[in-house]
Coordinates of C-alpha atoms in Angstrom, one line a residue:
Chain A
M27 CA 20.3 23.5 -18.9
E28 CA 22.7 24.1 -16.1
E29 CA 22.5 27.7 -14.5
D30 CA 26.1 28.6 -13.9
Q31 CA 27.0 29.2 -10.4
P32 CA 29.3 27.2 -7.9
R33 CA 26.9 23.8 -6.6
R34 CA 26.8 24.4 -3.2
E35 CA 28.0 20.8 -0.7
V36 CA 25.8 20.8 2.0
S37 CA 26.7 18.6 5.2
Q38 CA 23.6 17.8 6.6
S39 CA 22.0 14.9 8.6
S40 CA 19.5 12.7 7.1
N41 CA 16.1 13.5 7.5
K42 CA 13.2 14.2 5.7
T43 CA 13.2 18.0 6.3
T44 CA 16.2 18.7 5.7
I45 CA 16.5 17.3 2.3
L46 CA 13.8 19.1 1.7
A47 CA 15.8 22.3 2.9
V48 CA 18.7 21.6 0.4
G49 CA 16.1 21.0 -2.6
V50 CA 14.3 24.2 -2.0
I51 CA 17.4 26.2 -0.5
V52 CA 19.4 24.8 -4.3
A53 CA 16.4 25.8 -6.0
I54 CA 16.1 29.3 -4.8
A55 CA 20.1 29.8 -5.0
L56 CA 19.1 29.5 -9.1
L57 CA 16.5 31.7 -9.3
G58 CA 17.1 34.5 -6.9
F59 CA 14.2 34.5 -5.3
A60 CA 15.2 35.2 -1.8
I61 CA 18.3 36.1 0.5
F62 CA 19.5 35.0 3.2
A63 CA 21.5 36.8 5.8
V64 CA 24.9 36.1 6.1
T65 CA 26.0 36.6 9.9
G66 CA 28.3 39.4 10.7
S67 CA 29.2 42.1 8.2
T68 CA 28.7 41.9 4.4
K69 CA 32.7 42.1 4.0
Q70 CA 33.7 39.6 2.1
K71 CA 34.9 36.5 4.3
D72 CA 38.2 34.7 5.0
D73 CA 37.7 31.3 3.3
N74 CA 38.2 29.9 6.4
Q75 CA 35.4 31.2 8.3
A76 CA 32.7 29.3 8.3
S77 CA 30.0 29.5 6.2
A78 CA 26.3 28.3 7.9
A79 CA 25.3 25.2 6.1
N80 CA 22.3 26.5 5.3
Q81 CA 23.3 30.0 3.8
V82 CA 23.5 31.6 0.3
A83 CA 23.5 34.8 -0.4
V84 CA 22.4 35.8 -3.6
N85 CA 21.3 38.8 -6.3
P86 CA 18.0 40.6 -6.2
N87 CA 18.1 41.7 -9.9
A88 CA 19.0 38.9 -11.5
T89 CA 16.7 37.7 -13.9
Y90 CA 15.9 34.7 -14.9
K91 CA 14.9 33.6 -18.7
D92 CA 12.0 31.2 -19.4
G93 CA 13.2 27.4 -19.1
K94 CA 14.2 24.3 -18.0
Y95 CA 16.7 24.6 -14.7
S96 CA 18.2 22.0 -13.2
A97 CA 20.2 21.8 -9.4
V98 CA 22.3 19.0 -7.9
G99 CA 22.5 18.9 -4.0
S100 CA 24.8 16.5 -2.0
Y101 CA 23.9 15.6 1.2
T102 CA 25.1 13.2 4.2
S103 CA 23.1 10.3 4.8
P104 CA 24.4 7.3 7.2
G105 CA 25.0 5.8 4.4
G106 CA 27.0 7.8 3.1
Q107 CA 27.6 10.9 0.5
E108 CA 24.3 11.1 -1.4
K109 CA 23.2 13.5 -3.8
I110 CA 19.6 14.9 -5.3
T111 CA 18.8 16.7 -8.8
I112 CA 15.8 19.1 -8.5
D113 CA 14.8 20.2 -12.2
I114 CA 13.0 23.4 -12.1
T115 CA 10.5 25.1 -14.5
V116 CA 10.7 29.0 -14.9
K117 CA 7.2 30.7 -17.3
D118 CA 7.4 34.7 -16.8
G119 CA 9.5 34.8 -13.8
V120 CA 7.5 32.1 -11.8
V121 CA 8.6 28.7 -11.1
T122 CA 6.4 26.4 -12.7
D123 CA 6.7 23.1 -11.3
T124 CA 9.5 20.9 -10.2
S125 CA 10.5 17.5 -9.4
A126 CA 13.4 15.9 -7.9
T127 CA 15.0 12.8 -8.4
S128 CA 17.3 10.8 -6.5
G129 CA 20.8 9.9 -7.5
A130 CA 20.9 7.8 -4.8
I131 CA 23.1 4.7 -4.8
D132 CA 23.5 3.1 -1.1
P133 CA 19.7 1.1 -0.4
Q134 CA 19.6 2.9 2.8
G135 CA 20.1 6.9 0.8
E136 CA 16.8 5.7 -1.7
Q137 CA 15.0 4.8 1.2
Y138 CA 15.2 8.7 2.6
Q139 CA 15.0 9.6 -0.8
S140 CA 12.0 8.3 -1.2
Q141 CA 10.2 9.3 1.7
F142 CA 12.5 13.0 0.7
I143 CA 10.2 12.9 -2.8
S144 CA 6.8 11.2 -2.1
G145 CA 6.4 14.5 -0.2
Y146 CA 7.9 16.7 -2.1
K147 CA 5.7 16.9 -5.5
S148 CA 2.8 15.8 -4.7
E149 CA -0.3 15.9 -7.7
V150 CA -2.6 14.3 -4.8
I151 CA -5.1 16.6 -3.2
G152 CA -6.2 15.7 0.3
K153 CA -9.4 16.8 1.9
K154 CA -10.0 16.1 5.4
L155 CA -11.7 13.0 6.3
S156 CA -13.7 15.2 9.1
T157 CA -15.1 17.2 6.8
L158 CA -16.1 15.4 4.2
S159 CA -19.9 13.4 4.6
L160 CA -18.2 9.5 4.1
T161 CA -20.5 6.7 4.8
R162 CA -17.1 4.4 5.1
V163 CA -13.1 5.2 4.1
S164 CA -11.3 2.4 2.4
G165 CA -6.9 2.1 2.3
S166 CA -5.2 -0.1 3.6
S167 CA -6.6 -2.5 6.3
L168 CA -6.0 -1.0 9.5
T169 CA -2.6 -3.1 11.7
P170 CA -3.9 -5.7 15.0
K171 CA -2.6 -3.9 18.2
G172 CA -0.5 -7.2 18.8
F173 CA 1.2 -5.9 15.4
N174 CA 0.8 -2.1 16.7
D175 CA 2.7 -3.6 19.8
A176 CA 5.5 -4.6 17.6
L177 CA 6.1 -1.7 15.9
E178 CA 6.4 0.7 18.9
Q179 CA 8.5 -1.5 20.3
I180 CA 11.3 -1.3 16.8
R181 CA 10.8 2.1 17.1
T182 CA 11.2 2.8 21.3
Q183 CA 14.7 0.2 20.6
A184 CA 16.0 2.8 18.1
Q185 CA 15.8 5.5 19.9
T186 CA 17.5 3.7 22.8
Chain B
M16 CA -41.4 -8.9 4.4
N17 CA -40.6 -7.2 7.3
T18 CA -37.3 -6.5 8.2
I19 CA -34.6 -4.9 10.4
S20 CA -31.7 -3.2 9.4
W21 CA -28.7 -3.2 12.3
S22 CA -25.3 -2.9 11.6
Y23 CA -22.4 -4.8 13.5
D24 CA -18.6 -4.5 14.6
F25 CA -16.0 -6.8 15.5
E26 CA -12.7 -8.2 15.2
A27 CA -11.6 -11.2 12.6
I28 CA -8.7 -11.7 11.1
G29 CA -6.5 -9.3 12.8
T30 CA -8.5 -6.1 11.6
N31 CA -11.8 -4.8 12.4
W32 CA -14.8 -5.1 10.4
H33 CA -18.2 -3.6 9.9
L34 CA -21.8 -5.2 8.7
S35 CA -24.2 -3.4 8.1
C36 CA -28.0 -4.7 6.7
D37 CA -32.0 -5.0 6.8
S38 CA -32.2 -8.5 7.5
P39 CA -35.8 -11.2 8.6
A40 CA -37.8 -9.5 10.7
D41 CA -38.3 -12.9 11.9
V42 CA -34.6 -15.0 12.1
L43 CA -32.6 -13.8 15.5
R44 CA -29.9 -11.2 15.1
S45 CA -27.3 -13.7 17.1
T46 CA -28.0 -16.5 14.7
I47 CA -26.4 -14.6 11.6
V48 CA -23.6 -13.1 13.1
R49 CA -23.0 -16.3 14.5
D50 CA -22.5 -17.9 11.4
I51 CA -20.2 -15.2 10.1
Q52 CA -17.7 -15.9 12.9
Q53 CA -18.3 -19.5 12.1
T54 CA -17.4 -18.9 8.5
I55 CA -14.6 -16.6 9.0
E56 CA -13.2 -18.6 11.3
S57 CA -13.5 -21.8 9.1
Y58 CA -11.1 -19.4 7.0
D59 CA -8.3 -18.8 9.4
Q60 CA -7.9 -21.4 10.4
T61 CA -7.8 -22.9 7.3
F62 CA -5.8 -20.0 4.9
S63 CA -3.4 -18.2 8.0
R64 CA -0.2 -18.8 8.0
F65 CA -0.5 -16.9 11.3
R66 CA -1.9 -19.2 13.6
A67 CA 0.3 -22.7 14.3
D68 CA -3.2 -24.2 13.6
S69 CA -4.4 -23.5 10.0
W70 CA -4.3 -26.0 7.2
V71 CA -1.7 -24.1 5.2
R72 CA 0.7 -24.6 8.3
K73 CA -0.2 -27.8 8.4
I74 CA 1.4 -28.2 4.8
A75 CA 4.0 -26.3 5.2
T76 CA 6.2 -29.0 7.4
A77 CA 6.5 -31.3 5.3
T78 CA 6.5 -32.4 1.1
G79 CA 3.4 -34.5 -0.5
E80 CA 0.2 -34.2 -2.2
Y81 CA -2.9 -32.6 0.5
K82 CA -6.6 -32.6 0.1
L83 CA -7.5 -29.2 -1.0
P84 CA -9.9 -27.1 1.5
D85 CA -13.0 -25.4 0.1
H86 CA -12.3 -22.3 -1.7
A87 CA -9.3 -23.7 -2.1
P88 CA -9.6 -24.5 -5.7
A89 CA -11.1 -21.1 -6.6
L90 CA -8.4 -18.9 -4.9
L91 CA -5.7 -21.1 -6.3
Q92 CA -7.1 -20.7 -10.3
L93 CA -6.7 -16.9 -9.6
Y94 CA -3.2 -16.8 -8.0
T95 CA -2.5 -18.7 -11.1
M96 CA -4.4 -16.2 -14.1
L97 CA -2.7 -13.3 -11.8
Y98 CA 1.2 -15.0 -12.1
S99 CA 1.6 -15.0 -15.3
L100 CA -0.1 -11.8 -16.0
T101 CA 1.8 -10.4 -13.4
D102 CA 5.8 -11.8 -14.8
G103 CA 5.7 -13.5 -11.3
K104 CA 5.3 -11.2 -9.1
V105 CA 1.7 -11.9 -7.9
T106 CA 2.7 -15.3 -5.9
P107 CA 1.0 -17.4 -2.9
L108 CA 4.6 -18.7 -2.5
I109 CA 5.7 -15.1 -0.5
G110 CA 4.5 -16.7 3.0
Q111 CA 8.7 -18.0 3.2
A112 CA 9.8 -14.0 2.0
L113 CA 7.3 -12.4 4.0
V114 CA 8.2 -14.3 7.1
D115 CA 12.4 -13.3 7.2
A116 CA 11.3 -10.0 6.4
G117 CA 9.8 -10.0 9.9
Y118 CA 6.2 -10.5 9.2
D119 CA 6.1 -13.7 11.1
E120 CA 3.3 -15.4 13.5
K121 CA 4.9 -12.9 16.4
Y122 CA 5.2 -10.1 14.0
S123 CA 8.8 -10.0 15.1
L124 CA 9.3 -7.2 13.0
Q125 CA 12.5 -8.4 12.7
A126 CA 14.2 -8.4 9.1
G127 CA 16.5 -11.1 8.3
E128 CA 17.7 -12.1 5.0
I129 CA 15.6 -12.8 2.5
R130 CA 15.5 -16.7 1.0
P131 CA 14.5 -16.6 -3.1
V132 CA 10.8 -17.5 -3.6
P133 CA 10.6 -20.7 -5.2
L134 CA 8.5 -20.1 -9.1
F135 CA 4.9 -21.1 -8.5
N136 CA 5.1 -24.0 -11.7
E137 CA 4.7 -27.3 -11.8
N138 CA 8.5 -28.7 -10.7
V139 CA 7.4 -26.6 -7.3
I140 CA 3.6 -27.5 -6.4
T141 CA 0.7 -29.0 -8.2
I142 CA -2.4 -28.2 -8.1
K143 CA -5.1 -30.5 -9.5
K144 CA -8.8 -29.8 -9.5
R145 CA -8.8 -31.8 -5.4
S146 CA -5.5 -31.8 -4.6
I147 CA -2.1 -30.4 -4.0
T148 CA 1.3 -31.8 -4.3
L149 CA 4.3 -30.1 -2.3
H150 CA 7.7 -30.9 -4.2
Q151 CA 9.1 -28.7 -2.0
P152 CA 8.8 -27.4 1.4
L153 CA 6.0 -24.3 1.3
L154 CA 4.7 -21.6 3.2
L155 CA 2.0 -20.7 1.2
D156 CA 0.2 -17.1 2.0
F157 CA -3.0 -16.1 0.5
G158 CA -2.8 -12.1 1.4
A159 CA -3.3 -10.8 -2.1
A160 CA -6.9 -12.3 -2.6
G161 CA -8.0 -14.6 1.1
K162 CA -9.3 -11.4 2.6
G163 CA -12.1 -10.2 -0.2
Q164 CA -12.7 -14.5 -1.1
L165 CA -13.4 -14.4 2.9
V166 CA -15.9 -11.4 2.4
D167 CA -17.5 -13.1 -0.7
L168 CA -18.7 -15.6 1.4
V169 CA -19.3 -13.8 4.2
A170 CA -22.3 -12.1 2.2
S171 CA -22.9 -15.4 0.1
R172 CA -24.1 -16.5 4.1
L173 CA -26.1 -13.8 4.7
R174 CA -27.9 -14.1 1.0
A175 CA -28.3 -17.6 2.6
F176 CA -30.8 -15.8 5.5
Q177 CA -32.6 -13.4 2.8
V178 CA -30.7 -10.3 3.7
K179 CA -30.9 -7.5 1.7
N180 CA -29.3 -4.4 1.5
Y181 CA -25.7 -5.9 2.9
L182 CA -23.0 -3.7 2.6
I183 CA -19.4 -5.5 4.6
D184 CA -16.6 -3.5 5.6
A185 CA -13.3 -5.3 6.3
S186 CA -11.0 -3.1 7.1
G187 CA -11.1 -0.9 3.8
D188 CA -12.6 -4.2 1.5
M189 CA -15.9 -3.3 1.5
L190 CA -18.7 -5.8 -0.6
V191 CA -22.3 -4.2 -0.6
S192 CA -25.2 -5.5 -1.9
A193 CA -26.5 -5.3 -5.6
N194 CA -29.8 -3.5 -4.5
H195 CA -28.0 -1.4 -1.8
K196 CA -28.3 2.7 -2.1
P197 CA -25.1 4.3 -3.8
I198 CA -22.6 5.2 -0.6
K199 CA -19.8 7.6 -0.8
I200 CA -16.6 6.0 0.2
G201 CA -14.0 8.4 1.0
L202 CA -10.7 6.4 -0.6
E203 CA -7.8 7.4 1.8
N204 CA -4.6 9.3 1.7
P205 CA -1.7 6.8 2.2
F206 CA 0.6 9.6 2.5
D207 CA -2.0 11.5 5.1
T208 CA -4.8 8.7 6.9
S209 CA -6.8 12.1 7.9
E210 CA -7.8 13.1 5.1
A211 CA -8.8 11.2 1.4
V212 CA -7.5 11.6 -2.1
G213 CA -11.4 11.4 -3.5
I214 CA -14.8 10.4 -2.9
Y215 CA -16.0 6.6 -4.4
D216 CA -19.7 6.8 -5.3
L217 CA -20.1 2.1 -4.6
A218 CA -23.2 1.5 -5.4
G219 CA -23.2 -2.0 -5.6
G220 CA -19.7 -4.1 -5.9
A221 CA -16.9 -5.2 -4.6
L222 CA -14.3 -1.6 -4.1
C223 CA -10.6 -2.6 -1.7
G224 CA -7.7 -1.2 -1.3
S225 CA -4.4 -1.7 -1.2
A226 CA -1.8 0.7 0.6
I227 CA 2.3 0.5 2.1
N228 CA 1.6 3.2 4.6
R229 CA 0.2 0.8 8.0
R230 CA 2.1 -2.6 7.6
R231 CA 5.6 -1.3 7.2
W232 CA 8.3 -1.2 9.8
G233 CA 12.6 -0.5 9.5
K234 CA 13.0 -1.3 5.0
H235 CA 10.5 -3.0 4.8
H236 CA 6.3 -2.7 3.9
H237 CA 4.1 -5.8 2.8
I238 CA 3.7 -5.6 -0.4
I239 CA 7.4 -7.6 -1.5
D240 CA 8.7 -8.5 -5.1
P241 CA 9.3 -12.3 -5.8
L242 CA 12.1 -11.5 -7.8
T243 CA 14.1 -8.4 -6.2
R244 CA 13.3 -9.1 -2.9
K245 CA 12.3 -5.7 -1.9
P246 CA 9.5 -3.8 -0.9
V247 CA 7.4 -2.4 -4.0
A248 CA 8.3 1.2 -3.8
H249 CA 7.0 2.9 -7.1
I250 CA 3.4 2.9 -5.6
A251 CA 2.1 4.0 -2.9
A252 CA -1.8 3.0 -2.7
T253 CA -4.6 1.5 -5.3
W254 CA -7.9 1.3 -5.0
V255 CA -10.0 -2.0 -7.3
H256 CA -13.6 -1.7 -7.8
A257 CA -14.4 -5.2 -9.1
G258 CA -17.8 -7.8 -9.4
S259 CA -16.4 -9.7 -6.5
A260 CA -14.3 -9.0 -3.6
M261 CA -12.3 -11.3 -4.7
V262 CA -10.3 -10.2 -7.6
A263 CA -11.2 -7.1 -6.5
D264 CA -8.7 -7.4 -3.5
A265 CA -5.9 -9.1 -5.7
L266 CA -6.0 -7.2 -8.6
A267 CA -5.1 -3.8 -6.0
T268 CA -2.0 -6.2 -5.1
A269 CA -1.3 -6.5 -8.9
L270 CA -1.6 -3.0 -9.5
F271 CA 1.1 -2.2 -7.5
F272 CA 3.1 -5.2 -9.9
T273 CA 1.0 -4.5 -13.2
D274 CA -0.3 -1.8 -15.8
P275 CA -3.7 -1.6 -14.7
E276 CA -5.1 -1.4 -19.3
H277 CA -3.0 -4.6 -19.2
L278 CA -4.8 -6.3 -16.5
R279 CA -7.8 -5.1 -18.3
E280 CA -7.9 -7.0 -21.4
S281 CA -8.3 -10.3 -18.1
F282 CA -10.8 -8.7 -15.6
T283 CA -13.3 -6.2 -15.4
F284 CA -13.1 -3.6 -13.1
S285 CA -12.2 0.0 -12.4
Y286 CA -9.2 1.3 -11.0
V287 CA -7.4 4.4 -9.2
V288 CA -3.4 4.1 -9.0
I289 CA -1.4 6.3 -6.3
S290 CA 2.0 6.3 -7.0
S291 CA 4.9 7.0 -4.3
S292 CA 5.6 10.2 -5.8
G293 CA 1.3 11.5 -5.7
E294 CA 0.5 11.3 -9.0
V295 CA -3.1 9.5 -9.9
N296 CA -3.8 7.6 -12.1
A297 CA -7.6 6.1 -12.9
S298 CA -9.7 4.9 -15.3
Q299 CA -11.7 6.2 -17.5
D300 CA -15.0 5.2 -16.6
L301 CA -14.1 6.0 -13.0
A302 CA -17.2 6.3 -11.0
A303 CA -15.1 8.7 -8.2
S304 CA -14.5 11.9 -8.1
L305 CA -10.9 12.3 -7.1
F306 CA -9.8 15.9 -5.9
S307 CA -8.3 18.3 -7.7

C-alpha cells in the first residue's frame, strides 16, 4: 500500500552506507518516527532554496495503521539513476519487517545494490570467533600471497 | 601400539593446510610428512591450471587423445554427474572463462571479455575409461572438486601408515577420520570473517565450505555461471557434510547453482546455504547449531 507522500528524489554518490541511508530515510519519512532538523528557521522556504538531500520534515503526530508500506528511493550510481524499493511491515505502530529490492538496470548499479541488500537485512547472526571454543573454522579458502598482492595493486590503482 | 599425537601446518596448492593425527611411534613423522607433500605435489602437477608444467596445461595446447592420469577418471565421473544435475552449471570446462575474467596463473585479476563456455558433451570432449579426446582446445579446471579429492588422497596415505584420528583441514575443506572424537567447526560468516554463523559438530566425514568473499576482484568472483558468464549473485556461502571430501567439495559448489533437495536425490549429504541477502537454508538433519 503506497503511502500518500511525495517521493523524495535523492541524489547521492554511490556507496553502501549512503544507499542504506537513502533507504532508511525513505522508510522513516513514511512512518514519521523521527524528525530531521531543517536548517534555518521553521518558516516556509522558497522552493529555490536548496534543501539538503537527506533532510525530511515529518509530522511527529502521525500514526500509521498496521500493514505493508512501500517506498521508492532513487540515487545516482556511476551508471546513472537507479531506483531501490523498500518494503516495510508495521504492526502495533512498530516496524516489524523490512526488505529491499533493487530496480537497477545498469549492471554496475546492480552490483552496488546487491552489496546494499546483503548488508541491509540479514537473518544470519554472527558471533565473534574469539568468543567461541572451536577446533577449526570452515569458510572460503584463504587466498595466497600472490592473489592478495594482486588485489592490493588493484585497490591502489583504483584510488589514484 | 604406541602412538604419537602431532600436528603440522603448511602451505600447498595456493592455500594453508593443517593436519593433526596420531601416528605409530615406530614411524618417523618426517616420513609421513614427506609422503603427503609428494602426494600433494604430484596432484598439483597434474591438475593445476596455475602451473605451466601441469598435465591440464599440456593438453590445453592441442586437440587429440590423452591418457588419463591417476584419479582423473573418478573426478571426471563426478563432474559428469553434476553437469547433468545442475543443468550444465558445474563443469570442468570453466577454465578459460576464469582466465578471461582475470583469475589466471599470474593473478592478473584484469577482466576481459569472457568467451562462451563449451558444452561438456561428446562433441567437445570424449571421455573413456583410460583416455580423453579433446575435439577443440580446452583448458580444464577442477577447482570445484580437486581440493576435495586431494584431501581424500592425503587421508588414504595417512591410513597407509596406520595413522589414526586424523583431521585434515585444507583451508576450510576438511576431513576427519571415522573414529575421531567429535570436533566443533565454526562456520565462517561470509559477511564478516571475524565471526561464525554457527558451529558444526563434526564426528567423522568431510565438511567443505565454499564462499564468494575472498576470491573476488572488481565485479567478479571465482564462481562463474558458465551460461550467463557472470559470477553467481544470489548465494554467499555453502557448506556440505558428506562421506568424502571430493563429494562435499563438489556439492558445495553445486549448491551455488542448484536446489539442495534436488541434489539429495542423488547424493547423501547435509548442507547449509547462505544467500546474498543473509537468509539461511539448512537441511533438517543438520549436526550443527546455527546462531539465532
